[in-house]
PDB file of C-alpha atoms in Angstrom:
ATOM      1  CA  MET A   1     129.557 103.949  99.417  1.00 36.00           C
ATOM      2  CA  ILE A   2     130.541 101.606 102.278  1.00 34.00           C
ATOM      3  CA  ARG A   3     128.151  98.911 101.054  1.00 33.00           C
ATOM      4  CA  LEU A   4     129.420  99.178  97.498  1.00 34.00           C
ATOM      5  CA  SER A   5     133.037  99.027  98.661  1.00 36.00           C
ATOM      6  CA  LEU A   6     132.248  96.018 100.818  1.00 36.00           C
ATOM      7  CA  ALA A   7     130.671  94.191  97.895  1.00 35.00           C
ATOM      8  CA  LEU A   8     133.673  94.854  95.688  1.00 35.00           C
ATOM      9  CA  ALA A   9     136.063  93.839  98.440  1.00 40.00           C
ATOM     10  CA  LEU A  10     134.288  90.536  98.997  1.00 36.00           C
ATOM     11  CA  VAL A  11     134.530  89.749  95.278  1.00 33.00           C
ATOM     12  CA  CYS A  12     138.294  90.242  95.538  1.00 38.00           C
ATOM     13  CA  LEU A  13     138.381  88.354  98.811  1.00 37.00           C
ATOM     14  CA  SER A  14     136.788  85.262  97.276  1.00 31.00           C
ATOM     15  CA  ALA A  15     139.744  84.996  94.911  1.00 30.00           C
ATOM     16  CA  LEU A  16     142.279  84.806  97.722  1.00 35.00           C
ATOM     17  CA  PRO A  17     143.248  81.221  98.629  1.00 30.00           C
ATOM     18  CA  GLY A  18     143.204  80.275 102.288  1.00 31.00           C
ATOM     19  CA  LEU A  19     141.289  83.387 103.476  1.00 34.00           C
ATOM     20  CA  ALA A  20     137.770  82.422 104.483  1.00 32.00           C
ATOM     21  CA  GLN A  21     134.868  84.795 104.020  1.00 36.00           C
ATOM     22  CA  ASP A  22     133.436  84.037 107.441  1.00 38.00           C
ATOM     23  CA  ARG A  23     133.676  87.114 109.650  1.00 41.00           C
ATOM     24  CA  PHE A  24     135.504  85.171 112.391  1.00 44.00           C
ATOM     25  CA  ASP A  25     138.333  84.429 109.965  1.00 69.00           C
ATOM     26  CA  LEU A  26     138.973  88.043 109.039  1.00 83.00           C
ATOM     27  CA  PRO A  27     142.517  89.194 109.834  1.00 94.00           C
ATOM     28  CA  VAL A  28     141.413  91.477 112.673  1.00 95.00           C
ATOM     29  CA  SER A  29     139.966  90.954 116.124  1.00 95.00           C
ATOM     30  CA  ALA A  30     138.535  93.608 118.409  1.00 97.00           C
ATOM     31  CA  GLU A  31     137.800  94.057 122.089  1.00 97.00           C
ATOM     32  CA  LEU A  32     136.479  96.823 124.300  1.00 97.00           C
ATOM     33  CA  LEU A  33     138.819  97.740 127.155  1.00 97.00           C
ATOM     34  CA  PRO A  34     136.664  99.085 130.044  1.00 96.00           C
ATOM     35  CA  GLY A  35     139.486 101.252 131.411  1.00 96.00           C
ATOM     36  CA  TRP A  36     139.119 103.351 134.542  1.00 96.00           C
ATOM     37  CA  VAL A  37     137.147 106.179 136.114  1.00 96.00           C
ATOM     38  CA  GLN A  38     138.813 109.573 136.561  1.00 96.00           C
ATOM     39  CA  ALA A  39     138.427 111.941 139.494  1.00 94.00           C
ATOM     40  CA  ASP A  40     135.820 114.028 137.633  1.00 94.00           C
ATOM     41  CA  GLY A  41     133.655 110.949 137.029  1.00 94.00           C
ATOM     42  CA  SER A  42     134.511 110.509 133.356  1.00 96.00           C
ATOM     43  CA  ARG A  43     135.701 107.133 132.124  1.00 97.00           C
ATOM     44  CA  VAL A  44     138.745 106.411 129.985  1.00 97.00           C
ATOM     45  CA  ALA A  45     138.134 103.294 127.891  1.00 98.00           C
ATOM     46  CA  ALA A  46     139.401 102.033 124.529  1.00 98.00           C
ATOM     47  CA  VAL A  47     138.923  99.729 121.577  1.00 98.00           C
ATOM     48  CA  ARG A  48     141.830  97.398 120.823  1.00 98.00           C
ATOM     49  CA  LEU A  49     142.236  96.104 117.268  1.00 98.00           C
ATOM     50  CA  SER A  50     144.659  93.222 116.738  1.00 97.00           C
ATOM     51  CA  LEU A  51     145.755  92.658 113.144  1.00 97.00           C
ATOM     52  CA  GLU A  52     147.337  89.656 111.468  1.00 95.00           C
ATOM     53  CA  PRO A  53     150.879  90.154 110.064  1.00 95.00           C
ATOM     54  CA  GLY A  54     150.869  92.158 106.843  1.00 93.00           C
ATOM     55  CA  TRP A  55     147.532  93.864 107.547  1.00 95.00           C
ATOM     56  CA  LYS A  56     146.890  97.438 108.619  1.00 95.00           C
ATOM     57  CA  THR A  57     144.032  99.750 109.480  1.00 97.00           C
ATOM     58  CA  TYR A  58     143.614 103.497 109.199  1.00 96.00           C
ATOM     59  CA  TRP A  59     143.887 106.790 111.056  1.00 97.00           C
ATOM     60  CA  ARG A  60     141.062 109.347 111.171  1.00 96.00           C
ATOM     61  CA  THR A  61     142.444 110.818 107.917  1.00 94.00           C
ATOM     62  CA  PRO A  62     143.589 107.742 105.992  1.00 93.00           C
ATOM     63  CA  GLY A  63     145.127 109.258 102.870  1.00 88.00           C
ATOM     64  CA  ASP A  64     144.173 108.577  99.257  1.00 82.00           C
ATOM     65  CA  ALA A  65     144.619 104.794  99.584  1.00 80.00           C
ATOM     66  CA  GLY A  66     142.738 104.313 102.866  1.00 85.00           C
ATOM     67  CA  ILE A  67     139.217 103.919 104.228  1.00 89.00           C
ATOM     68  CA  PRO A  68     138.200 106.508 106.848  1.00 90.00           C
ATOM     69  CA  PRO A  69     136.992 105.050 110.172  1.00 95.00           C
ATOM     70  CA  GLN A  70     133.529 105.985 111.383  1.00 96.00           C
ATOM     71  CA  PHE A  71     132.025 105.749 114.879  1.00 97.00           C
ATOM     72  CA  ASN A  72     128.336 105.396 115.705  1.00 98.00           C
ATOM     73  CA  TRP A  73     127.434 105.667 119.395  1.00 98.00           C
ATOM     74  CA  SER A  74     123.649 105.552 118.902  1.00 97.00           C
ATOM     75  CA  GLY A  75     121.850 103.568 121.575  1.00 96.00           C
ATOM     76  CA  SER A  76     124.436 104.236 124.281  1.00 98.00           C
ATOM     77  CA  LYS A  77     123.014 105.078 127.707  1.00 97.00           C
ATOM     78  CA  ASN A  78     124.206 107.522 130.364  1.00 97.00           C
ATOM     79  CA  MET A  79     126.664 108.998 127.882  1.00 97.00           C
ATOM     80  CA  LYS A  80     126.875 112.783 127.515  1.00 97.00           C
ATOM     81  CA  SER A  81     129.929 113.114 125.275  1.00 97.00           C
ATOM     82  CA  VAL A  82     132.840 111.193 123.746  1.00 98.00           C
ATOM     83  CA  GLN A  83     136.352 112.371 122.950  1.00 97.00           C
ATOM     84  CA  VAL A  84     138.531 110.083 120.820  1.00 97.00           C
ATOM     85  CA  ALA A  85     142.333 110.235 121.202  1.00 97.00           C
ATOM     86  CA  TRP A  86     144.304 108.841 118.257  1.00 98.00           C
ATOM     87  CA  PRO A  87     147.856 107.547 118.783  1.00 98.00           C
ATOM     88  CA  THR A  88     150.429 108.833 116.292  1.00 98.00           C
ATOM     89  CA  PRO A  89     150.016 106.897 113.018  1.00 97.00           C
ATOM     90  CA  LYS A  90     152.575 105.790 110.443  1.00 96.00           C
ATOM     91  CA  VAL A  91     152.813 106.685 106.768  1.00 94.00           C
ATOM     92  CA  PHE A  92     152.636 103.757 104.332  1.00 91.00           C
ATOM     93  CA  ASP A  93     153.249 103.589 100.590  1.00 84.00           C
ATOM     94  CA  GLN A  94     150.578 101.448  98.939  1.00 71.00           C
ATOM     95  CA  ASN A  95     151.036 100.884  95.201  1.00 74.00           C
ATOM     96  CA  GLY A  96     152.363 104.400  94.778  1.00 79.00           C
ATOM     97  CA  LEU A  97     149.644 105.931  96.954  1.00 82.00           C
ATOM     98  CA  ARG A  98     150.158 107.213 100.477  1.00 88.00           C
ATOM     99  CA  SER A  99     148.057 105.876 103.308  1.00 92.00           C
ATOM    100  CA  ILE A 100     148.175 106.709 107.015  1.00 96.00           C
ATOM    101  CA  GLY A 101     147.432 104.188 109.707  1.00 96.00           C
ATOM    102  CA  TYR A 102     148.603 101.378 111.934  1.00 97.00           C
ATOM    103  CA  ALA A 103     149.972  97.841 111.668  1.00 96.00           C
ATOM    104  CA  ASP A 104     149.919  94.948 114.158  1.00 95.00           C
ATOM    105  CA  GLU A 105     147.831  96.506 116.933  1.00 97.00           C
ATOM    106  CA  LEU A 106     145.891  99.690 117.512  1.00 98.00           C
ATOM    107  CA  VAL A 107     144.453 100.875 120.811  1.00 98.00           C
ATOM    108  CA  ILE A 108     142.047 103.807 120.363  1.00 98.00           C
ATOM    109  CA  PRO A 109     141.379 105.539 123.713  1.00 98.00           C
ATOM    110  CA  PHE A 110     138.242 107.556 124.295  1.00 97.00           C
ATOM    111  CA  THR A 111     137.015 109.580 127.242  1.00 98.00           C
ATOM    112  CA  LEU A 112     133.334 109.086 128.072  1.00 98.00           C
ATOM    113  CA  GLU A 113     131.545 111.791 130.022  1.00 97.00           C
ATOM    114  CA  PRO A 114     128.468 110.358 131.763  1.00 96.00           C
ATOM    115  CA  LYS A 115     125.176 112.120 132.229  1.00 97.00           C
ATOM    116  CA  LYS A 116     125.054 110.803 135.796  1.00 95.00           C
ATOM    117  CA  THR A 117     128.371 110.171 137.517  1.00 92.00           C
ATOM    118  CA  GLY A 118     128.755 106.986 139.498  1.00 90.00           C
ATOM    119  CA  LYS A 119     126.099 105.181 137.461  1.00 93.00           C
ATOM    120  CA  PRO A 120     126.632 102.329 134.955  1.00 95.00           C
ATOM    121  CA  MET A 121     127.234 103.343 131.361  1.00 96.00           C
ATOM    122  CA  ARG A 122     126.001 101.374 128.375  1.00 97.00           C
ATOM    123  CA  VAL A 123     128.449 101.577 125.489  1.00 97.00           C
ATOM    124  CA  LYS A 124     126.789 100.710 122.204  1.00 98.00           C
ATOM    125  CA  LEU A 125     129.345 101.328 119.496  1.00 98.00           C
ATOM    126  CA  VAL A 126     129.438 100.425 115.814  1.00 98.00           C
ATOM    127  CA  MET A 127     132.776 101.104 114.091  1.00 97.00           C
ATOM    128  CA  ASP A 128     133.208 100.993 110.327  1.00 97.00           C
ATOM    129  CA  ILE A 129     136.886 100.513 109.560  1.00 97.00           C
ATOM    130  CA  GLY A 130     139.088  99.504 106.674  1.00 95.00           C
ATOM    131  CA  ILE A 131     141.651  96.718 106.894  1.00 95.00           C
ATOM    132  CA  CYS A 132     144.182  96.321 104.112  1.00 92.00           C
ATOM    133  CA  ALA A 133     146.969  94.102 102.833  1.00 90.00           C
ATOM    134  CA  ASP A 134     147.028  93.441  99.072  1.00 82.00           C
ATOM    135  CA  ILE A 135     143.329  94.322  99.085  1.00 84.00           C
ATOM    136  CA  CYS A 136     141.206  96.577 101.276  1.00 86.00           C
ATOM    137  CA  ILE A 137     138.176  95.226 103.105  1.00 90.00           C
ATOM    138  CA  PRO A 138     135.580  97.425 104.814  1.00 93.00           C
ATOM    139  CA  HIS A 139     134.746  95.811 108.140  1.00 95.00           C
ATOM    140  CA  THR A 140     132.264  96.544 110.929  1.00 96.00           C
ATOM    141  CA  VAL A 141     133.083  96.109 114.614  1.00 95.00           C
ATOM    142  CA  SER A 142     130.215  96.216 117.119  1.00 96.00           C
ATOM    143  CA  PHE A 143     130.081  96.461 120.908  1.00 97.00           C
ATOM    144  CA  ASP A 144     127.155  96.573 123.315  1.00 97.00           C
ATOM    145  CA  GLU A 145     128.442  96.430 126.867  1.00 96.00           C
ATOM    146  CA  THR A 146     127.492  97.964 130.187  1.00 96.00           C
ATOM    147  CA  LEU A 147     130.444  99.415 132.078  1.00 95.00           C
ATOM    148  CA  GLN A 148     130.016  99.459 135.833  1.00 90.00           C
ATOM    149  CA  HIS A 149     131.719 101.979 138.064  1.00 78.00           C
ATOM    150  CA  SER A 150     135.243 100.677 138.606  1.00 76.00           C
ATOM    151  CA  GLY A 151     138.588 101.662 140.064  1.00 89.00           C
ATOM    152  CA  SER A 152     140.848 104.553 139.166  1.00 92.00           C
ATOM    153  CA  LYS A 153     143.949 102.538 138.269  1.00 95.00           C
ATOM    154  CA  PRO A 154     144.906 103.175 134.608  1.00 96.00           C
ATOM    155  CA  THR A 155     144.934 100.266 132.168  1.00 96.00           C
ATOM    156  CA  PRO A 156     148.536  99.908 130.881  1.00 98.00           C
ATOM    157  CA  ALA A 157     147.558  99.376 127.232  1.00 98.00           C
ATOM    158  CA  ILE A 158     145.346 102.486 127.226  1.00 98.00           C
ATOM    159  CA  ALA A 159     147.907 104.585 129.078  1.00 98.00           C
ATOM    160  CA  ALA A 160     150.554 103.563 126.537  1.00 98.00           C
ATOM    161  CA  ALA A 161     148.287 104.587 123.647  1.00 98.00           C
ATOM    162  CA  LEU A 162     147.603 107.956 125.266  1.00 98.00           C
ATOM    163  CA  ALA A 163     151.345 108.489 125.628  1.00 97.00           C
ATOM    164  CA  GLN A 164     151.699 107.948 121.852  1.00 97.00           C
ATOM    165  CA  ARG A 165     149.480 110.890 120.937  1.00 97.00           C
ATOM    166  CA  PRO A 166     151.007 113.733 118.892  1.00 98.00           C
ATOM    167  CA  PHE A 167     152.414 116.683 120.805  1.00 98.00           C
ATOM    168  CA  SER A 168     150.254 119.763 121.047  1.00 98.00           C
ATOM    169  CA  ALA A 169     151.396 122.947 119.333  1.00 98.00           C
ATOM    170  CA  LYS A 170     152.591 124.306 122.681  1.00 97.00           C
ATOM    171  CA  GLU A 171     154.459 121.138 123.617  1.00 98.00           C
ATOM    172  CA  ALA A 172     156.212 121.007 120.232  1.00 98.00           C
ATOM    173  CA  GLY A 173     157.229 124.663 120.271  1.00 97.00           C
ATOM    174  CA  VAL A 174     155.085 125.851 117.351  1.00 98.00           C
ATOM    175  CA  ALA A 175     155.824 129.541 116.842  1.00 98.00           C
ATOM    176  CA  ALA A 176     153.314 130.168 114.045  1.00 98.00           C
ATOM    177  CA  ALA A 177     150.764 128.369 111.867  1.00 98.00           C
ATOM    178  CA  THR A 178     149.295 130.164 108.870  1.00 98.00           C
ATOM    179  CA  CYS A 179     146.973 129.145 106.038  1.00 97.00           C
ATOM    180  CA  ARG A 180     146.786 130.970 102.728  1.00 97.00           C
ATOM    181  CA  MET A 181     144.003 130.074 100.304  1.00 95.00           C
ATOM    182  CA  GLU A 182     143.348 130.969  96.700  1.00 95.00           C
ATOM    183  CA  PRO A 183     140.566 129.868  94.350  1.00 94.00           C
ATOM    184  CA  THR A 184     141.121 127.234  91.664  1.00 94.00           C
ATOM    185  CA  THR A 185     138.927 126.012  88.824  1.00 92.00           C
ATOM    186  CA  ASP A 186     137.385 123.286  91.018  1.00 90.00           C
ATOM    187  CA  GLY A 187     137.763 124.656  94.532  1.00 94.00           C
ATOM    188  CA  LEU A 188     140.605 126.059  96.630  1.00 95.00           C
ATOM    189  CA  ARG A 189     144.343 125.706  96.944  1.00 97.00           C
ATOM    190  CA  ILE A 190     145.571 125.857 100.542  1.00 97.00           C
ATOM    191  CA  GLU A 191     149.143 126.535 101.624  1.00 98.00           C
ATOM    192  CA  ALA A 192     149.817 125.798 105.283  1.00 98.00           C
ATOM    193  CA  ARG A 193     153.022 127.074 106.875  1.00 98.00           C
ATOM    194  CA  VAL A 194     154.104 125.922 110.319  1.00 98.00           C
ATOM    195  CA  THR A 195     157.116 127.256 112.174  1.00 98.00           C
ATOM    196  CA  VAL A 196     158.198 124.314 114.322  1.00 98.00           C
ATOM    197  CA  PRO A 197     161.401 122.363 115.021  1.00 97.00           C
ATOM    198  CA  SER A 198     161.906 119.254 112.880  1.00 97.00           C
ATOM    199  CA  THR A 199     159.896 116.182 113.853  1.00 97.00           C
ATOM    200  CA  GLY A 200     162.560 113.965 112.297  1.00 96.00           C
ATOM    201  CA  GLY A 201     163.270 112.365 108.925  1.00 95.00           C
ATOM    202  CA  ASN A 202     160.845 112.615 106.032  1.00 94.00           C
ATOM    203  CA  GLU A 203     158.036 114.794 107.360  1.00 97.00           C
ATOM    204  CA  VAL A 204     154.452 114.825 106.116  1.00 96.00           C
ATOM    205  CA  VAL A 205     151.854 117.554 106.610  1.00 98.00           C
ATOM    206  CA  ILE A 206     148.199 116.490 106.878  1.00 97.00           C
ATOM    207  CA  ILE A 207     145.533 119.163 106.360  1.00 97.00           C
ATOM    208  CA  GLU A 208     141.997 118.583 107.666  1.00 97.00           C
ATOM    209  CA  PRO A 209     139.442 121.238 106.679  1.00 94.00           C
ATOM    210  CA  GLY A 210     137.038 120.743 109.575  1.00 89.00           C
ATOM    211  CA  SER A 211     134.210 119.671 107.261  1.00 83.00           C
ATOM    212  CA  GLY A 212     133.370 116.215 105.994  1.00 81.00           C
ATOM    213  CA  GLU A 213     132.001 117.703 102.768  1.00 87.00           C
ATOM    214  CA  ILE A 214     135.417 118.848 101.580  1.00 92.00           C
ATOM    215  CA  TRP A 215     137.916 116.518  99.892  1.00 92.00           C
ATOM    216  CA  VAL A 216     141.574 117.415 100.458  1.00 94.00           C
ATOM    217  CA  SER A 217     144.405 116.106  98.304  1.00 93.00           C
ATOM    218  CA  GLU A 218     147.637 114.654  99.645  1.00 93.00           C
ATOM    219  CA  ALA A 219     149.773 117.617 100.673  1.00 95.00           C
ATOM    220  CA  GLU A 220     153.039 118.369  98.931  1.00 96.00           C
ATOM    221  CA  THR A 221     155.401 118.888 101.866  1.00 97.00           C
ATOM    222  CA  GLN A 222     158.663 120.783 102.028  1.00 97.00           C
ATOM    223  CA  ARG A 223     160.792 122.004 104.928  1.00 97.00           C
ATOM    224  CA  THR A 224     163.123 124.992 104.935  1.00 95.00           C
ATOM    225  CA  GLY A 225     164.892 125.557 108.234  1.00 96.00           C
ATOM    226  CA  ARG A 226     162.348 125.862 111.051  1.00 96.00           C
ATOM    227  CA  GLU A 227     159.390 126.195 108.666  1.00 98.00           C
ATOM    228  CA  ILE A 228     157.483 123.321 107.067  1.00 98.00           C
ATOM    229  CA  VAL A 229     155.026 123.939 104.235  1.00 98.00           C
ATOM    230  CA  GLY A 230     152.139 121.756 103.047  1.00 98.00           C
ATOM    231  CA  VAL A 231     150.141 122.512  99.903  1.00 98.00           C
ATOM    232  CA  SER A 232     146.838 120.796  99.052  1.00 97.00           C
ATOM    233  CA  GLU A 233     143.874 121.140  96.738  1.00 96.00           C
ATOM    234  CA  MET A 234     140.365 121.272  98.170  1.00 95.00           C
ATOM    235  CA  ILE A 235     137.148 120.300  96.368  1.00 95.00           C
ATOM    236  CA  HIS A 236     133.582 120.256  97.700  1.00 93.00           C
ATOM    237  CA  VAL A 237     132.302 116.679  97.348  1.00 89.00           C
ATOM    238  CA  ASN A 238     128.931 117.938  96.077  1.00 88.00           C
ATOM    239  CA  GLY A 239     130.406 120.569  93.799  1.00 87.00           C
ATOM    240  CA  GLY A 240     129.364 123.421  96.057  1.00 83.00           C
ATOM    241  CA  THR A 241     131.207 126.522  97.182  1.00 86.00           C
ATOM    242  CA  ILE A 242     133.867 126.024  99.838  1.00 89.00           C
ATOM    243  CA  ALA A 243     133.660 128.248 102.910  1.00 86.00           C
ATOM    244  CA  LEU A 244     136.369 127.638 105.489  1.00 89.00           C
ATOM    245  CA  ASP A 245     136.814 128.788 109.070  1.00 93.00           C
ATOM    246  CA  ARG A 246     140.554 128.864 109.750  1.00 95.00           C
ATOM    247  CA  SER A 247     139.966 128.108 113.425  1.00 96.00           C
ATOM    248  CA  THR A 248     138.563 124.670 112.504  1.00 95.00           C
ATOM    249  CA  ILE A 249     141.397 123.700 110.155  1.00 97.00           C
ATOM    250  CA  ARG A 250     143.574 121.024 111.734  1.00 98.00           C
ATOM    251  CA  LEU A 251     147.211 120.550 110.767  1.00 98.00           C
ATOM    252  CA  THR A 252     149.266 117.507 111.696  1.00 98.00           C
ATOM    253  CA  VAL A 253     153.004 117.179 111.106  1.00 98.00           C
ATOM    254  CA  LEU A 254     154.147 113.549 111.059  1.00 98.00           C
ATOM    255  CA  GLY A 255     157.866 112.851 111.436  1.00 97.00           C
ATOM    256  CA  ASN A 256     160.077 109.879 112.219  1.00 95.00           C
ATOM    257  CA  ASN A 257     160.568 110.980 115.842  1.00 96.00           C
ATOM    258  CA  HIS A 258     157.195 112.414 116.790  1.00 97.00           C
ATOM    259  CA  ALA A 259     154.105 114.215 115.505  1.00 98.00           C
ATOM    260  CA  VAL A 260     152.508 117.604 116.178  1.00 98.00           C
ATOM    261  CA  ASP A 261     148.761 118.351 116.302  1.00 98.00           C
ATOM    262  CA  ILE A 262     147.874 121.985 115.535  1.00 98.00           C
ATOM    263  CA  GLN A 263     144.300 123.223 115.853  1.00 97.00           C
ATOM    264  CA  GLY A 264     143.583 126.301 113.776  1.00 97.00           C
ATOM    265  CA  CYS A 265     145.719 128.625 111.708  1.00 97.00           C
ATOM    266  CA  THR A 266     145.816 132.330 110.969  1.00 97.00           C
ATOM    267  CA  ALA A 267     145.710 134.130 107.636  1.00 94.00           C
ATOM    268  CA  GLY A 268     148.938 133.794 105.696  1.00 79.00           C
TER     269      GLY A 268
END
């Protein structure tokens, strides 16, 4: 799918005056920020994407008009685990379709747990991302760098990105989060209800099923008092039966003031 999308995007790209097809002239640049080592021996590092004016890239759940980012850490050395921390994204309207992502610059922090603390860590990362303006272009960013043991002083750009993460359910004062599901002709209809103070302005609920084999439609969102409701349709991408574990369902409420990240919901 990525290769097909890339081929189609390059056909469109060739029709754009003044935008070269050479990879160095793409409207995005990337760098690996080595970060710092924490007291437990783990390392906080990040990828920084810098975008030309008018271009954007996407959040982990990009919406109907976006391209989902993918990370491949194969070939990395002395790496036990990786945890990615996404800053709060923005909601964009793209030709009548909603997309969720970032403009100008995106710093994606990640915490790397080494197999052997105090030893160098080889970070071999291939990222497939989408960058969009009037067209969307799949793009691959690659890194292969060895990070030596370094100091414990936080990198300002990474610290700022970490500070932009959504609030947890506890931090935001979530009193309840329920999910009610009912079968449809093609799959399931899910209704998520979250009791939480307003996050400001026009709020959006994002529902992630916890499985990459399930497609979820853009949620219809409505707030009444302290409760916000998001309703989506779910379809198995291979036409199979959908089996959901409510503890793996992830709900995100995006508002003008802040966002809330809620892991799991109970039966509604």
